[in-house]
mmCIF file with all atom_site columns, C-alpha atoms in Angstrom:
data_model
loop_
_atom_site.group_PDB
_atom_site.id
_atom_site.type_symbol
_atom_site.label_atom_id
_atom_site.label_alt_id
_atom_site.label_comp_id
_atom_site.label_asym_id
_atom_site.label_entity_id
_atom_site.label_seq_id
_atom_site.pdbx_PDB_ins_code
_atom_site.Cartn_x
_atom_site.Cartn_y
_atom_site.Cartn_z
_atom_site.occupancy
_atom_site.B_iso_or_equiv
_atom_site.pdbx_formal_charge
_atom_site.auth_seq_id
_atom_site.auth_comp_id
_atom_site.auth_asym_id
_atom_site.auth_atom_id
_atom_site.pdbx_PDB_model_num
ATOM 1   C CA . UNK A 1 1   ? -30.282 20.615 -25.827 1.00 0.00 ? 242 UNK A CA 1
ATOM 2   C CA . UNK A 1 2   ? -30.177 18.062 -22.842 1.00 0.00 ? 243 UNK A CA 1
ATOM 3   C CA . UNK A 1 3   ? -31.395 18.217 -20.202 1.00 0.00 ? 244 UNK A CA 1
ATOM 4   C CA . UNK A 1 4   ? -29.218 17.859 -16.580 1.00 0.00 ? 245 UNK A CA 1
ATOM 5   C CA . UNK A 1 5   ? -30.637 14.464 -16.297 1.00 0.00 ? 246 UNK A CA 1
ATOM 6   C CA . UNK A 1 6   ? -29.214 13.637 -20.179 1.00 0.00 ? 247 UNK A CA 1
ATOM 7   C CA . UNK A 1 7   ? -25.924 15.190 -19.357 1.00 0.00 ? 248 UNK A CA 1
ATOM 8   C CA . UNK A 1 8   ? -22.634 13.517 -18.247 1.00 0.00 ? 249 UNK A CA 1
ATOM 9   C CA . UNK A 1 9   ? -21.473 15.523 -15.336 1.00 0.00 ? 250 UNK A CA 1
ATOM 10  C CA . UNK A 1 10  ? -19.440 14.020 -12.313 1.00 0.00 ? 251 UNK A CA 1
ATOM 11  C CA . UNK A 1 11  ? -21.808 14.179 -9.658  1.00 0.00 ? 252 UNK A CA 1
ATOM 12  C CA . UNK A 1 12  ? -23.109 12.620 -5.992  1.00 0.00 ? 253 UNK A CA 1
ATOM 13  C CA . UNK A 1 13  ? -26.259 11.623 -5.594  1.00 0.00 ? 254 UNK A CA 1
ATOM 14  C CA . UNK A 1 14  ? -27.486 10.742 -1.803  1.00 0.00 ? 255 UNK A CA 1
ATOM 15  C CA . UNK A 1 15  ? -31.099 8.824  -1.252  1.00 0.00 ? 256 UNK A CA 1
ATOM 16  C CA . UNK A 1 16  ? -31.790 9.156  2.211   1.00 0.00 ? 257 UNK A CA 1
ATOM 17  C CA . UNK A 1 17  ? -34.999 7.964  4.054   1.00 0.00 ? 258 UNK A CA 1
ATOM 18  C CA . UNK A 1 18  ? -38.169 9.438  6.169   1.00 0.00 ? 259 UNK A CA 1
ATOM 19  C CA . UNK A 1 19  ? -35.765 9.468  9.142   1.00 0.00 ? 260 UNK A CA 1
ATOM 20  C CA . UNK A 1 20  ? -32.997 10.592 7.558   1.00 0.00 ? 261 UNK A CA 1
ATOM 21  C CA . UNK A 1 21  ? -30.695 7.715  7.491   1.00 0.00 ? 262 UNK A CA 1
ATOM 22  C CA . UNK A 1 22  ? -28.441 7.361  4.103   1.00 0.00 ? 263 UNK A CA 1
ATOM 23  C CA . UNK A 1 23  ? -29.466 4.211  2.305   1.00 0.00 ? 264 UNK A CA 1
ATOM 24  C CA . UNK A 1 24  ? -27.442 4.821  -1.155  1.00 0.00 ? 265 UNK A CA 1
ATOM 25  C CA . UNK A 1 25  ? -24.953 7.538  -1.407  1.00 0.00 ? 266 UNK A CA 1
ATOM 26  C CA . UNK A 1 26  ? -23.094 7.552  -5.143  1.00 0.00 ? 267 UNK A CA 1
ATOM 27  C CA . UNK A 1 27  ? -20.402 9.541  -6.739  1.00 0.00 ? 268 UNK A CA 1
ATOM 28  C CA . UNK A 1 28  ? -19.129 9.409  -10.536 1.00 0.00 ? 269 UNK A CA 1
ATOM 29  C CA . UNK A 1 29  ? -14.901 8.829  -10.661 1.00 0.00 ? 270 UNK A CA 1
ATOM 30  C CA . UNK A 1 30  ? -14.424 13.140 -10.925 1.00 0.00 ? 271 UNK A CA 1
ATOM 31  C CA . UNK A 1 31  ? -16.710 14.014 -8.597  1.00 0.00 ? 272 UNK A CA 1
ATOM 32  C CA . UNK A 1 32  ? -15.432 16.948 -6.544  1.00 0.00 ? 273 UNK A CA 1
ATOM 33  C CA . UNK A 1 33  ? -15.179 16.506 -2.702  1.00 0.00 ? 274 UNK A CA 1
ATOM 34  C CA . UNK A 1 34  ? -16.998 18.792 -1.838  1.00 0.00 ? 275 UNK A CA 1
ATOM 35  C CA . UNK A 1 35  ? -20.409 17.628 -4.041  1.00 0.00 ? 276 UNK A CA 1
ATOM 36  C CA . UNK A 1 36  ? -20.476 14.571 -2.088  1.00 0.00 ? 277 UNK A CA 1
ATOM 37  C CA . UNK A 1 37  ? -20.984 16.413 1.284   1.00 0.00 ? 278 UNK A CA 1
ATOM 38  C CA . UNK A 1 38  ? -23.513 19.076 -0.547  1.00 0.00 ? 279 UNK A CA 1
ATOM 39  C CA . UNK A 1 39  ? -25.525 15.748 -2.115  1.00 0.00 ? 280 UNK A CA 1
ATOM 40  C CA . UNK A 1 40  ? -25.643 14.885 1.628   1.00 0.00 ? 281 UNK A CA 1
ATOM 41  C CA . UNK A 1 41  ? -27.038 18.413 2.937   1.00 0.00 ? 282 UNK A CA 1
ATOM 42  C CA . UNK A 1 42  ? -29.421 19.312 0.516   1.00 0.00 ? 283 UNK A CA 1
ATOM 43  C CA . UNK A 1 43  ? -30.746 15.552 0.750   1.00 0.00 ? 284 UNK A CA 1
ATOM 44  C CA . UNK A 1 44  ? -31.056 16.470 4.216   1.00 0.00 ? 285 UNK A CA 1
ATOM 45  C CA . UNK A 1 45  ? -32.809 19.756 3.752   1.00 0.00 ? 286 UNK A CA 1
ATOM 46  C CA . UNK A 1 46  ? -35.513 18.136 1.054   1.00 0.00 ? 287 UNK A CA 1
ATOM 47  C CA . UNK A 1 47  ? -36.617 16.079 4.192   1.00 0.00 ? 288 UNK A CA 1
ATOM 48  C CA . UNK A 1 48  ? -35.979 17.734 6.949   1.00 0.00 ? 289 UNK A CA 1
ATOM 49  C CA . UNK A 1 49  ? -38.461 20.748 5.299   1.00 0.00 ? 290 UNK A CA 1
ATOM 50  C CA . UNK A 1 50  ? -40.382 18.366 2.427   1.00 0.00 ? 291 UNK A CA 1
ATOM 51  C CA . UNK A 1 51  ? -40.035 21.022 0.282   1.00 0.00 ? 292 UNK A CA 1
ATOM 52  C CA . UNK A 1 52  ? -37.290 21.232 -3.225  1.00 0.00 ? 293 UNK A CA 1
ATOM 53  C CA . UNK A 1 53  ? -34.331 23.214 -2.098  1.00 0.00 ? 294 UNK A CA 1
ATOM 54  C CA . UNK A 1 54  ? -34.742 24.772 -5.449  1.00 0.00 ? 295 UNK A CA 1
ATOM 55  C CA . UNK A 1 55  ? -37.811 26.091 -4.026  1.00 0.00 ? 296 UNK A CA 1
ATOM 56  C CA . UNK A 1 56  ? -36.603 26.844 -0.557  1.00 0.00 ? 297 UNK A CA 1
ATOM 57  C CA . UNK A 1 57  ? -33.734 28.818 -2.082  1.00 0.00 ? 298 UNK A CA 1
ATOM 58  C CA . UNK A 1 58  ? -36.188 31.295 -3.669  1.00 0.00 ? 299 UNK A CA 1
ATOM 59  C CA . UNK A 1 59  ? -37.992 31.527 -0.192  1.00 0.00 ? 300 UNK A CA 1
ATOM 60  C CA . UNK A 1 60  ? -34.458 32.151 1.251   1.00 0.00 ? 301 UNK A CA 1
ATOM 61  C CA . UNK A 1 61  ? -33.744 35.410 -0.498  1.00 0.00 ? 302 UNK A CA 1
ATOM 62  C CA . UNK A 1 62  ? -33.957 38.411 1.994   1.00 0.00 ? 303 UNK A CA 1
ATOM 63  C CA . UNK A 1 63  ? -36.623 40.062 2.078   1.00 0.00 ? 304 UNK A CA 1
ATOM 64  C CA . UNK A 1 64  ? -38.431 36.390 2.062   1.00 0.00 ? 305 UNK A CA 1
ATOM 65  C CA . UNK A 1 65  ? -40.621 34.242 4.029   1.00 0.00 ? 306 UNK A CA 1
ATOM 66  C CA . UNK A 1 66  ? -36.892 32.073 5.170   1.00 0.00 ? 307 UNK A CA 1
ATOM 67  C CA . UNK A 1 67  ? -34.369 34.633 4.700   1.00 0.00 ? 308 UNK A CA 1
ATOM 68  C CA . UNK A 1 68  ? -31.507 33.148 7.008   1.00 0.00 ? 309 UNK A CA 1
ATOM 69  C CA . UNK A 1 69  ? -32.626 29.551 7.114   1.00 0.00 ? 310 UNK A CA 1
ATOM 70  C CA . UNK A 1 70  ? -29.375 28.154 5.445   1.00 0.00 ? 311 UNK A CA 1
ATOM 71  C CA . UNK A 1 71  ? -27.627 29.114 9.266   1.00 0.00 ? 312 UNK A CA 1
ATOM 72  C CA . UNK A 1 72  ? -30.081 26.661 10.918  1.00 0.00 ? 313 UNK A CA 1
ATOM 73  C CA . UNK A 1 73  ? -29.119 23.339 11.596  1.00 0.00 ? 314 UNK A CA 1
ATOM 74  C CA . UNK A 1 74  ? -25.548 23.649 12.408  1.00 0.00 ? 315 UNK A CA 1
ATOM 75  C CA . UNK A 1 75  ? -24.950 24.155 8.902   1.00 0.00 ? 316 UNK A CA 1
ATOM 76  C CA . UNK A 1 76  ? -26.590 21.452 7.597   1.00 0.00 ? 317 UNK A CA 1
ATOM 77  C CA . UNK A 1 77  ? -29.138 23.568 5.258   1.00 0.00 ? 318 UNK A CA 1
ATOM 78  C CA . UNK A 1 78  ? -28.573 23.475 1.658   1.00 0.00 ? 319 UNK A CA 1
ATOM 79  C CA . UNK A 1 79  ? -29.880 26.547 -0.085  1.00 0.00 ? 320 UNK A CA 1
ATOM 80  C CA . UNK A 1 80  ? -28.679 25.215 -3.597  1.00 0.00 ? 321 UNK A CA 1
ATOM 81  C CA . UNK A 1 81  ? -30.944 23.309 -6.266  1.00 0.00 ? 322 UNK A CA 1
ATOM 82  C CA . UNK A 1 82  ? -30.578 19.365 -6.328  1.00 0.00 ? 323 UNK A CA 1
ATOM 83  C CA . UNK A 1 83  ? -32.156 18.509 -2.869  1.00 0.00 ? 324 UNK A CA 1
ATOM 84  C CA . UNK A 1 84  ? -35.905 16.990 -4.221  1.00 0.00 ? 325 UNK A CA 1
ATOM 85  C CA . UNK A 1 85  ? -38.147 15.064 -1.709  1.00 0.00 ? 326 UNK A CA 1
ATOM 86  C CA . UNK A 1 86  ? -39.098 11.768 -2.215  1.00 0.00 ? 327 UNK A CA 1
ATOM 87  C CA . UNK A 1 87  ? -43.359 10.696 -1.730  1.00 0.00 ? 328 UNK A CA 1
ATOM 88  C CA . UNK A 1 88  ? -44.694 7.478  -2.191  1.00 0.00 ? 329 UNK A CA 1
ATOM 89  C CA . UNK A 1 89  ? -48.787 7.570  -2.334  1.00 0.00 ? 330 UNK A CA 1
ATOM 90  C CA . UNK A 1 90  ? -48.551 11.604 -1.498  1.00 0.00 ? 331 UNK A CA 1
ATOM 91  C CA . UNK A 1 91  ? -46.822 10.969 1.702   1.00 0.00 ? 332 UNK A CA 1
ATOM 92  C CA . UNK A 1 92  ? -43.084 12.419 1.903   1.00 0.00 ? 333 UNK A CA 1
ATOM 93  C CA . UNK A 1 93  ? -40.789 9.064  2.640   1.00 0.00 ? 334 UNK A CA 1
ATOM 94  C CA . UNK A 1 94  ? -37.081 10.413 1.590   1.00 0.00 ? 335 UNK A CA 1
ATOM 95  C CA . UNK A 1 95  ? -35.101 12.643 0.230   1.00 0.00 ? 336 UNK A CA 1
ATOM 96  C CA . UNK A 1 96  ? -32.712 12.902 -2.889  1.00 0.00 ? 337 UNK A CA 1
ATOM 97  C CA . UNK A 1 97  ? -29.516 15.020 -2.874  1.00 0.00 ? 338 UNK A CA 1
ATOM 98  C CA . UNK A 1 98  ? -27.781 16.029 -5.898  1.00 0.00 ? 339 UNK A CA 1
ATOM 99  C CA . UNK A 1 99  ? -25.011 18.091 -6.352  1.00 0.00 ? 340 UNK A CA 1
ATOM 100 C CA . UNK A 1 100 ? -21.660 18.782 -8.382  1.00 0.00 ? 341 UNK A CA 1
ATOM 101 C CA . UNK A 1 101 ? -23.242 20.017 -11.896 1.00 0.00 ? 342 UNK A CA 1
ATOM 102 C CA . UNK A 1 102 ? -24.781 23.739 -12.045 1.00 0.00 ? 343 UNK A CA 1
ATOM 103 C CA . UNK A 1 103 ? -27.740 24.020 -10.173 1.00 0.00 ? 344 UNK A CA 1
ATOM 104 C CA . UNK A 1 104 ? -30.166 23.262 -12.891 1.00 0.00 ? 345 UNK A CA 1
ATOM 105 C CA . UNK A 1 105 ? -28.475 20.171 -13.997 1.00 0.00 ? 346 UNK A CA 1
ATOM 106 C CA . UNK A 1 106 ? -28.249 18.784 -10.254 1.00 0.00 ? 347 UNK A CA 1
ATOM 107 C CA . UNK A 1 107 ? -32.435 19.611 -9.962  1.00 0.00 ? 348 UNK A CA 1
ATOM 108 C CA . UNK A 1 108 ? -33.185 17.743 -13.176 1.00 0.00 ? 349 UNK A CA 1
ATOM 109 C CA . UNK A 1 109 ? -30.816 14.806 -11.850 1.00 0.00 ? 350 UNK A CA 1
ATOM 110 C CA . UNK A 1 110 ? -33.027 15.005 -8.821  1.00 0.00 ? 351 UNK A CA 1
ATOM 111 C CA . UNK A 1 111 ? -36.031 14.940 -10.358 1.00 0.00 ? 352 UNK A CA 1
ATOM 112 C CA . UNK A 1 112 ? -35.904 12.309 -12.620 1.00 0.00 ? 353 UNK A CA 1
ATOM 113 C CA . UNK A 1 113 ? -34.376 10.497 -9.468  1.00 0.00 ? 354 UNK A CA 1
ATOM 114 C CA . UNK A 1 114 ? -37.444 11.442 -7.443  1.00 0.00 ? 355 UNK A CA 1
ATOM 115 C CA . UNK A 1 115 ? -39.972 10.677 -10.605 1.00 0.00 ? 356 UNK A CA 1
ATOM 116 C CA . UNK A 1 116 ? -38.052 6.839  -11.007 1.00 0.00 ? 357 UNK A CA 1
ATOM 117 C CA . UNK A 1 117 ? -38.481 6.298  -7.196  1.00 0.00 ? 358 UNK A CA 1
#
């Protein structure tokens, strides 16, 4: 089997940097709307907590550590997999944003994303 990185699945992929600014922001020709602003948010998330949101999504469930979090920021926290932080020479520098394939797919995206930067 593929994996998500493998697969062809219409998706948005945002690379955004230490201070958050958008330097490349991509979408495939089917993309759905609504990935592209997800990409965006859970890039945002990945930085603005240097943590996966894959991983903050399991700290997120009630009863955890960050139950509620995904109402901070005006909205702008992504609870979904796909959001990856980027580190150059251990030090977090960016963030990648994936979204618009199932959760899995848009974390391997991310990854291999993250591992190529």
């Amino acid at each position: 089997m593929a994996s998500g990185a493998e697969r062809t699945v219409s998706s948005a992929f945002v690379f955004c940097s230490f201070r958050l600014t958008i330097y490349v922001q991509h979408h495939t020709a089917r993309c759905r709307i609504g990935s592209i602003d997800i990409s965006i948010k859970k890039a945002f998330t990945a930085r603005a907590f240097d943590i996966t949101t894959k991983d903050l999504a399991t700290q997120s469930q009630p009863g955890r550590q960050f139950f509620g979090i995904h109402a901070s920021n005006d909205g702008r926290v992504m609870i979904f997999a796909g959001g990856v932080p980027l580190k150059r020479d251990g030090k977090v520098v960016g963030a990648v944003g994936v979204s618009g394939g199932s959760g899995e797919q848009d974390h391997a995206v991310a990854m291999a994303g993250a591992e190529a930067f």
